[in-house]
mmCIF file of C-alpha atoms in Angstrom:
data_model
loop_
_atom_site.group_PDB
_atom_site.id
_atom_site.type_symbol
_atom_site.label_atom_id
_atom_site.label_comp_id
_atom_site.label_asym_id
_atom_site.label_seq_id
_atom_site.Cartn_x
_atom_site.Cartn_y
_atom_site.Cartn_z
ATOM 1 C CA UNK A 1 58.140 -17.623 53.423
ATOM 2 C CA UNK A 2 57.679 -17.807 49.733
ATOM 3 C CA UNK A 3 59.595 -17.803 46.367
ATOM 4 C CA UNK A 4 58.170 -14.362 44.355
ATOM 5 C CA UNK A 5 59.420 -13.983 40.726
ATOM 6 C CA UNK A 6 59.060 -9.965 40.580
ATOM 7 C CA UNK A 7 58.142 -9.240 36.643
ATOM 8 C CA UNK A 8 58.976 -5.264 36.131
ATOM 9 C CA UNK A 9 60.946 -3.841 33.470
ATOM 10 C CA UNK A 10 61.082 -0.497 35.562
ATOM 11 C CA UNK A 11 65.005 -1.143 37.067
ATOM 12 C CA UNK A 12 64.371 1.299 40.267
ATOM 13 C CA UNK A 13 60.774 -0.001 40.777
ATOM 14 C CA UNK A 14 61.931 -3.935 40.732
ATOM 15 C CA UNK A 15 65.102 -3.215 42.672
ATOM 16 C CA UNK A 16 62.670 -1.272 45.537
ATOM 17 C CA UNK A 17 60.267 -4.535 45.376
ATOM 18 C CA UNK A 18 63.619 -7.166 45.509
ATOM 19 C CA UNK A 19 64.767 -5.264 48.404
ATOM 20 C CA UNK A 20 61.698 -5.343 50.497
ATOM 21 C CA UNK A 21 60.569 -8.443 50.325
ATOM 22 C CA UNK A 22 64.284 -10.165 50.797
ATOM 23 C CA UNK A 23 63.444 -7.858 53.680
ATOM 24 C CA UNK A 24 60.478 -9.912 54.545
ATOM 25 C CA UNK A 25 62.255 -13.085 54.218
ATOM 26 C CA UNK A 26 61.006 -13.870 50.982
ATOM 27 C CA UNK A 27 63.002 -15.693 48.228
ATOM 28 C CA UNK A 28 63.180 -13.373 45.482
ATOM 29 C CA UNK A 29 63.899 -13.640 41.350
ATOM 30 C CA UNK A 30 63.437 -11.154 39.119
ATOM 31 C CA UNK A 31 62.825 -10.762 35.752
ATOM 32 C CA UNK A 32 62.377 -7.664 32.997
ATOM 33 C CA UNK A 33 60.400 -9.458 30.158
ATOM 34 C CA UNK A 34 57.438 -11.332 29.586
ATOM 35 C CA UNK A 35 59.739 -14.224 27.812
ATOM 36 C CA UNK A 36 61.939 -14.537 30.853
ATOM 37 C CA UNK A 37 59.000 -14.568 32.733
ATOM 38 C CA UNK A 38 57.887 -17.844 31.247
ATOM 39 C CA UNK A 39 60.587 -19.458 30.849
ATOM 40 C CA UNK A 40 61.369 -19.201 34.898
ATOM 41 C CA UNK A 41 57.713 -20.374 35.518
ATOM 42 C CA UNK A 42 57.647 -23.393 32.861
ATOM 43 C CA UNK A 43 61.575 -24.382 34.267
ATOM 44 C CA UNK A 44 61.842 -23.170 38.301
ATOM 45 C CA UNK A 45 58.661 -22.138 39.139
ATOM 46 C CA UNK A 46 57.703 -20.326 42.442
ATOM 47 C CA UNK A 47 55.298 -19.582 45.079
ATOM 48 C CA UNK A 48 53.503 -16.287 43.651
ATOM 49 C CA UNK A 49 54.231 -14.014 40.266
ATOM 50 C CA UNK A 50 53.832 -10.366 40.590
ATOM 51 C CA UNK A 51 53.722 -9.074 37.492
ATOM 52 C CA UNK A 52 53.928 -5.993 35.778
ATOM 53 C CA UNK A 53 51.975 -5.034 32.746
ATOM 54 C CA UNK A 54 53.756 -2.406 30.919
ATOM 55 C CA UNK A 55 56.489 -5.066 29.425
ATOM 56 C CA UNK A 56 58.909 -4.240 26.593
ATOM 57 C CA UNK A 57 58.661 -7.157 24.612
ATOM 58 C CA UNK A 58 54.965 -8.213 25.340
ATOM 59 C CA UNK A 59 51.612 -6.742 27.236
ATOM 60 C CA UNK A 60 51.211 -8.200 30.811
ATOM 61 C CA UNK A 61 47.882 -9.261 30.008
ATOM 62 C CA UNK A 62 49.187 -11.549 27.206
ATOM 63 C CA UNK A 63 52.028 -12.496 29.196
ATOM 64 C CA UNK A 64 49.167 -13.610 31.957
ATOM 65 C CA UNK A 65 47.124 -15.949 29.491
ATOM 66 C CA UNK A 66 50.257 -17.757 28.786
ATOM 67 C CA UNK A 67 51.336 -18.400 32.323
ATOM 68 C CA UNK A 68 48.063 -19.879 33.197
ATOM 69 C CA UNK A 69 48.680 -22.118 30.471
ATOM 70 C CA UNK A 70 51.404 -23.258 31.903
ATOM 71 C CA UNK A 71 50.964 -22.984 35.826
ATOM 72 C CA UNK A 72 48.199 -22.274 38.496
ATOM 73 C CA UNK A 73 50.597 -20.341 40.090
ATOM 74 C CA UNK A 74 49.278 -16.888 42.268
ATOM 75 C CA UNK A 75 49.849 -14.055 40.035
ATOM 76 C CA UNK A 76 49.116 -10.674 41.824
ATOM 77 C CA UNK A 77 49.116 -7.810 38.426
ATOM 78 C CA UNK A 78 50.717 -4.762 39.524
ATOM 79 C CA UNK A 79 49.658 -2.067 37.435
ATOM 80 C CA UNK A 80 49.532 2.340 36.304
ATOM 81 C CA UNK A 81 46.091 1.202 35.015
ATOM 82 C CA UNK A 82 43.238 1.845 36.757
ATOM 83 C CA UNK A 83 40.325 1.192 34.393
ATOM 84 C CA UNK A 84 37.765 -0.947 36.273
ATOM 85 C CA UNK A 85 36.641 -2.807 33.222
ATOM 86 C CA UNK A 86 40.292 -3.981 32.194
ATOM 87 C CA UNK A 87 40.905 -4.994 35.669
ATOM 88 C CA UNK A 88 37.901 -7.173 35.710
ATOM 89 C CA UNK A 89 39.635 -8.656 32.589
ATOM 90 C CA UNK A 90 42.004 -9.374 34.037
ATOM 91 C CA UNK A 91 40.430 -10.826 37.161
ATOM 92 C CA UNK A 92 38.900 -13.195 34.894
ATOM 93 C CA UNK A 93 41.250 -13.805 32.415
ATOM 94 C CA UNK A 94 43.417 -15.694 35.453
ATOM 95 C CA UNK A 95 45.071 -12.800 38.358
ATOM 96 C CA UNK A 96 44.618 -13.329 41.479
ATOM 97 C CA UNK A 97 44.741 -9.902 42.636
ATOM 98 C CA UNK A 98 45.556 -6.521 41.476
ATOM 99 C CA UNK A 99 47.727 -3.332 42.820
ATOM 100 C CA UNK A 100 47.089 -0.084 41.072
ATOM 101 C CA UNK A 101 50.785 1.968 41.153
ATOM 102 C CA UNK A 102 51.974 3.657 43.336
ATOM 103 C CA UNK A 103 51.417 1.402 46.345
ATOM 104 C CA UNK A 104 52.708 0.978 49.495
ATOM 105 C CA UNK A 105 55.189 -1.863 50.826
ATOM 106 C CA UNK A 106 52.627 -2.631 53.299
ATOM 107 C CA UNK A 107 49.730 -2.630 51.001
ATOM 108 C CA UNK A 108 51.764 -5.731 48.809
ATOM 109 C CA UNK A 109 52.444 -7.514 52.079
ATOM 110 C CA UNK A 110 48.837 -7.652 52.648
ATOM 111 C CA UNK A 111 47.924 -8.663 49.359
ATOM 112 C CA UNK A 112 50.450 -11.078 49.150
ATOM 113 C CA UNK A 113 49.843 -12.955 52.146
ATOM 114 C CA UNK A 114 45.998 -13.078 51.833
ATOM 115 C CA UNK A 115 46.624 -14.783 47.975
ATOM 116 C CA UNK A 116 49.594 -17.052 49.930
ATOM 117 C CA UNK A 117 47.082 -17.886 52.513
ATOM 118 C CA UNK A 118 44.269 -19.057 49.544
ATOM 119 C CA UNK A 119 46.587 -21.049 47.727
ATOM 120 C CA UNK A 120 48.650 -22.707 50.639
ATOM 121 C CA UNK A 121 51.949 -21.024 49.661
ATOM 122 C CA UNK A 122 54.778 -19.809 51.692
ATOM 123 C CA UNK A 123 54.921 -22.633 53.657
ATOM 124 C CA UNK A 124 54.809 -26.404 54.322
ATOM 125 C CA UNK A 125 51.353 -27.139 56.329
ATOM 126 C CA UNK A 126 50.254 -30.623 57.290
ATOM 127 C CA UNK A 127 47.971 -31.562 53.715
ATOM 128 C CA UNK A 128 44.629 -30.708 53.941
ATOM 129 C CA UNK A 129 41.711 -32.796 52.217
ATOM 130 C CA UNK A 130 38.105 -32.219 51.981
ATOM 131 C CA UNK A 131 35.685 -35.165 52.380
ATOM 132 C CA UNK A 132 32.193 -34.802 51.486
ATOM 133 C CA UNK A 133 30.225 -37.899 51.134
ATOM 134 C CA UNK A 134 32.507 -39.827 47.777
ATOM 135 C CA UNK A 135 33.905 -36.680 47.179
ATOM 136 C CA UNK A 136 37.613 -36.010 48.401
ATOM 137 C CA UNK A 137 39.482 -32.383 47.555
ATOM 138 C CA UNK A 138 43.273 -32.448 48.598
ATOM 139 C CA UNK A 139 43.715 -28.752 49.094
ATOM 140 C CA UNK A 140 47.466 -28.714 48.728
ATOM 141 C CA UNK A 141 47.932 -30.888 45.815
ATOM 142 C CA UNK A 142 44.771 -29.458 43.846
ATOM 143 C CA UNK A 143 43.522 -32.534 43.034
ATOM 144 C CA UNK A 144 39.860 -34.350 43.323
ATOM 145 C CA UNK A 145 38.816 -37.229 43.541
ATOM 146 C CA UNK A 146 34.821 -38.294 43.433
ATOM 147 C CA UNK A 147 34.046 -41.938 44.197
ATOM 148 C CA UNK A 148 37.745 -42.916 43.419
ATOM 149 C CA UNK A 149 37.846 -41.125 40.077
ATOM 150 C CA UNK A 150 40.375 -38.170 39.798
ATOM 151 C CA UNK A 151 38.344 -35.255 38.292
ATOM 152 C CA UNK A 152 39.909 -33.185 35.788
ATOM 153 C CA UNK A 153 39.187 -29.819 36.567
ATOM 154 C CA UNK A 154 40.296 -26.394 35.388
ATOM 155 C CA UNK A 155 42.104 -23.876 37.812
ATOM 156 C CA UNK A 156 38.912 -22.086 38.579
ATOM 157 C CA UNK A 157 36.799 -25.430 38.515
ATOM 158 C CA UNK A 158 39.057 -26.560 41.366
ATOM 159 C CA UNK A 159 38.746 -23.566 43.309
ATOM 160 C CA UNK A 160 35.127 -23.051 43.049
ATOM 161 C CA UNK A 161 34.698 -26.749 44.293
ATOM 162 C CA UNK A 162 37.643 -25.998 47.019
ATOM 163 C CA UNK A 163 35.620 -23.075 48.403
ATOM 164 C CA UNK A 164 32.116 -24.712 48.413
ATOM 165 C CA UNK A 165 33.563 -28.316 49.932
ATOM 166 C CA UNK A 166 35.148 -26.242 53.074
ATOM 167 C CA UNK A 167 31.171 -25.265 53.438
ATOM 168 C CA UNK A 168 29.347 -28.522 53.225
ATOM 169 C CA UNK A 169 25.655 -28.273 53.725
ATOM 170 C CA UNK A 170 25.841 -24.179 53.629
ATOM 171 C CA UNK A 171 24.140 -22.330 50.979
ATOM 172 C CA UNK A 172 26.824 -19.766 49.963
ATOM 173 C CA UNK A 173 25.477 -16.450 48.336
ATOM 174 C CA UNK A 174 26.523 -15.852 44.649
ATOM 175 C CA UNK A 175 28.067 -12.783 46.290
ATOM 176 C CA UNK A 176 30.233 -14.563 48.334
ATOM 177 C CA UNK A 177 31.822 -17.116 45.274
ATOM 178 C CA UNK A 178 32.016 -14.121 43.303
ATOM 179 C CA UNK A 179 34.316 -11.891 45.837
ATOM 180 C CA UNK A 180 36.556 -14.866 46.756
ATOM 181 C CA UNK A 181 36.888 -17.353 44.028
ATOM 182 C CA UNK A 182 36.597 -14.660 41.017
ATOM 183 C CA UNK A 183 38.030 -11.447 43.661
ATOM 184 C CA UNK A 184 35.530 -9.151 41.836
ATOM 185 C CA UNK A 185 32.918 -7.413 43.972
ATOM 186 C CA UNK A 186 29.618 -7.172 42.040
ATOM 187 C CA UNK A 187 28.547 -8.859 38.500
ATOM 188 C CA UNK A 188 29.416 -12.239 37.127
ATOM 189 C CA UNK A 189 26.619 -14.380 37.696
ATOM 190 C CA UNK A 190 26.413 -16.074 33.857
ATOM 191 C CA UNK A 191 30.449 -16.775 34.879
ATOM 192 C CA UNK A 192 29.432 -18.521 38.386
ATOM 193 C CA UNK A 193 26.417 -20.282 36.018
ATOM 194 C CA UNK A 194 28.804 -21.849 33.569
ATOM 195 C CA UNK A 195 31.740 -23.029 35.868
ATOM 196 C CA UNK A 196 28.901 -24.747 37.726
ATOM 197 C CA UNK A 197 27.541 -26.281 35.158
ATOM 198 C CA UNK A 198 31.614 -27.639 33.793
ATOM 199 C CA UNK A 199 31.359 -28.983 37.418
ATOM 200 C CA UNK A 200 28.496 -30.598 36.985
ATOM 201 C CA UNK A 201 29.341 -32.072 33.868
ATOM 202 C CA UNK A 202 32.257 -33.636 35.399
ATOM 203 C CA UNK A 203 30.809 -34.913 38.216
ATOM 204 C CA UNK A 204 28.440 -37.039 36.351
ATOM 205 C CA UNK A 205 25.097 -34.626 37.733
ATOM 206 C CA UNK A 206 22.865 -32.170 36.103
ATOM 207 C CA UNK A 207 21.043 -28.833 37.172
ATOM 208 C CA UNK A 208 18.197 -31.044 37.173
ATOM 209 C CA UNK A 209 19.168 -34.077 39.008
ATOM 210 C CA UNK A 210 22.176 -32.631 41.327
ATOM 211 C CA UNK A 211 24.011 -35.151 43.942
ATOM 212 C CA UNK A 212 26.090 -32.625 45.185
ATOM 213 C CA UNK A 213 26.238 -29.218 43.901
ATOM 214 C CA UNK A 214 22.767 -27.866 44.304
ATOM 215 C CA UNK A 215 21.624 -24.457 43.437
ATOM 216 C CA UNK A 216 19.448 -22.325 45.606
ATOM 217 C CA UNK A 217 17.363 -20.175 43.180
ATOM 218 C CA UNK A 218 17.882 -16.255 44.197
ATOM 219 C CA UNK A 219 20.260 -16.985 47.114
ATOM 220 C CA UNK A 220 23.352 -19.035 46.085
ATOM 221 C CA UNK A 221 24.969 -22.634 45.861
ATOM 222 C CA UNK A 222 24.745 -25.222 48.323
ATOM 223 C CA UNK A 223 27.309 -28.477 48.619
ATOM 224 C CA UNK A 224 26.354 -31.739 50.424
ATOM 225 C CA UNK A 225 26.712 -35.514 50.520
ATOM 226 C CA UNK A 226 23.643 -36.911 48.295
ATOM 227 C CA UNK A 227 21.427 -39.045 49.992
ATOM 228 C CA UNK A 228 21.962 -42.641 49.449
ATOM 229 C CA UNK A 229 19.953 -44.032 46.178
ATOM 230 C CA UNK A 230 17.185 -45.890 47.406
ATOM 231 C CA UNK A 231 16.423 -49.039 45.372
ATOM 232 C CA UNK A 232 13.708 -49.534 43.319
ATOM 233 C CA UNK A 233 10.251 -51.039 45.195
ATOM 234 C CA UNK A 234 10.587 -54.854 43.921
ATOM 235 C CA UNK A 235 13.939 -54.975 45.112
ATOM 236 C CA UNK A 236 13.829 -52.947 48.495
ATOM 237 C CA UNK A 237 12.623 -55.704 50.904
ATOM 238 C CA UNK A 238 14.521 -55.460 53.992
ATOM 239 C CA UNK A 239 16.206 -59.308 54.907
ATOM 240 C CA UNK A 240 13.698 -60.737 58.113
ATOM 241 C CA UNK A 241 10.511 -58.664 58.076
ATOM 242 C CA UNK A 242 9.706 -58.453 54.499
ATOM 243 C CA UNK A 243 8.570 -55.008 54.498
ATOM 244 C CA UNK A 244 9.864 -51.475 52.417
ATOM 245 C CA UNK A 245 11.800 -48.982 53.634
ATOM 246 C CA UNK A 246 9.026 -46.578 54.519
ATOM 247 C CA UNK A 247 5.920 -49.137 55.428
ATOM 248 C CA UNK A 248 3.889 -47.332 57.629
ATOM 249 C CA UNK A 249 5.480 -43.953 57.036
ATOM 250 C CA UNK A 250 2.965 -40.651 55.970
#
């Protein structure tokens, strides 16, 4: 089970949510400002945040921006808002999920274990790593490493390349990234376009000359080991039979 840090300033609405999931087995803090809230992520931590965005002392969203500055912790918003537009703000500004209020015990469960499930939270599975060609992802310490050299990637960065590595030589649809990296449904291509390119960047390719992260023009993005570099014609002589790699071939 998991350590939640409930964020609600509501007293009858955070003692319903301490109650059920202590219920569920969950370790459960609690917290009614934005302040507080930080200050138990920067000096405890915890599995998964749900926060609330109606705080006294600051707005949720704020309060949101300054958590992921501090922690790639799940946060799962729980809102009265139900404007589409701020939620996909939100979405991109760093949540991990959304509940519009009132919800159902149930409904949070669900939610909660299909973020828990994403991130590897809750409990203590055997480490997972992702090898693809040089490049290795180790799932549960969200770090990468390409060729030996540890990439320095962004929350989102890491979980775009997380999602593609599980799918080596698969061309995912933009759809696809977009509803489980980003958890929004339609839009966001320009967003996809510029964390790939950060990627990219890191990884020492281009658009233009990809290794490993190779775009699929109107369908999606694929990820696979590149081929290995073939030397250049003087120096390609096989040892014994003096001929290239490819005499003879059409």
């Amino acid at each position: 089970m998991a350590t939640v840090l409930v964020v609600e300033d509501d007293p009858f609405v955070r003692s319903a949510l301490i109650r059920h999931l202590a219920e569920s087995g969950h370790a459960v803090r609690s917290v009614g400002t934005a302040l507080e809230a930080l200050r138990e992520v920067a000096q405890i931590g915890c599995d998964l945040v749900i926060l609330d965005l109606g705080l006294p002392d600051l707005d949720g969203s704020e309060a949101l921006k300054m958590i992921r500055g501090l922690t790639n912790v799940p946060v799962i918003i729980s809102t009265a808002r139900d404007d589409e537009a701020e939620i996909v703000r939100l979405l991109n500004d760093g949540a991990d999920d959304y509940l519009v209020k009132p919800f159902s015990v149930e409904h949070l469960t669900a939610r909660m274990a299909a973020v828990l499930r994403r991130f590897g939270g809750g409990s203590a599975p055997a480490p997972q790593i992702l090898r693809v060609g040089g490049l290795a992802v180790d799932v549960q310490r969200r770090e990468a490493v390409l060729d030996g050299r540890p990439l320095d990637l962004t929350r989102r960065e890491f979980d775009l390349l997380t999602f593609l590595a599980a799918r080596p030589g698969v061309v995912v649809p933009r759809k696809e990234i977009l509803a489980e990296v980003w958890r929004q449904t339609y839009g966001g291509d320009q967003t996809i376009d510029v964390h790939l390119s950060w990627l990219r960047r890191k990884m020492g390719e281009t658009a233009s000359k990809p290794r490993y992260l190779h775009t699929v023009r109107g369908v999606g993005v694929r990820l696979e080991a590149p081929l290995p570099e073939q030397a250049p014609p003087g120096d390609a002589r096989l040892p014994g039979d003096g001929r290239l790699p490819g005499d003879g071939r059409t």
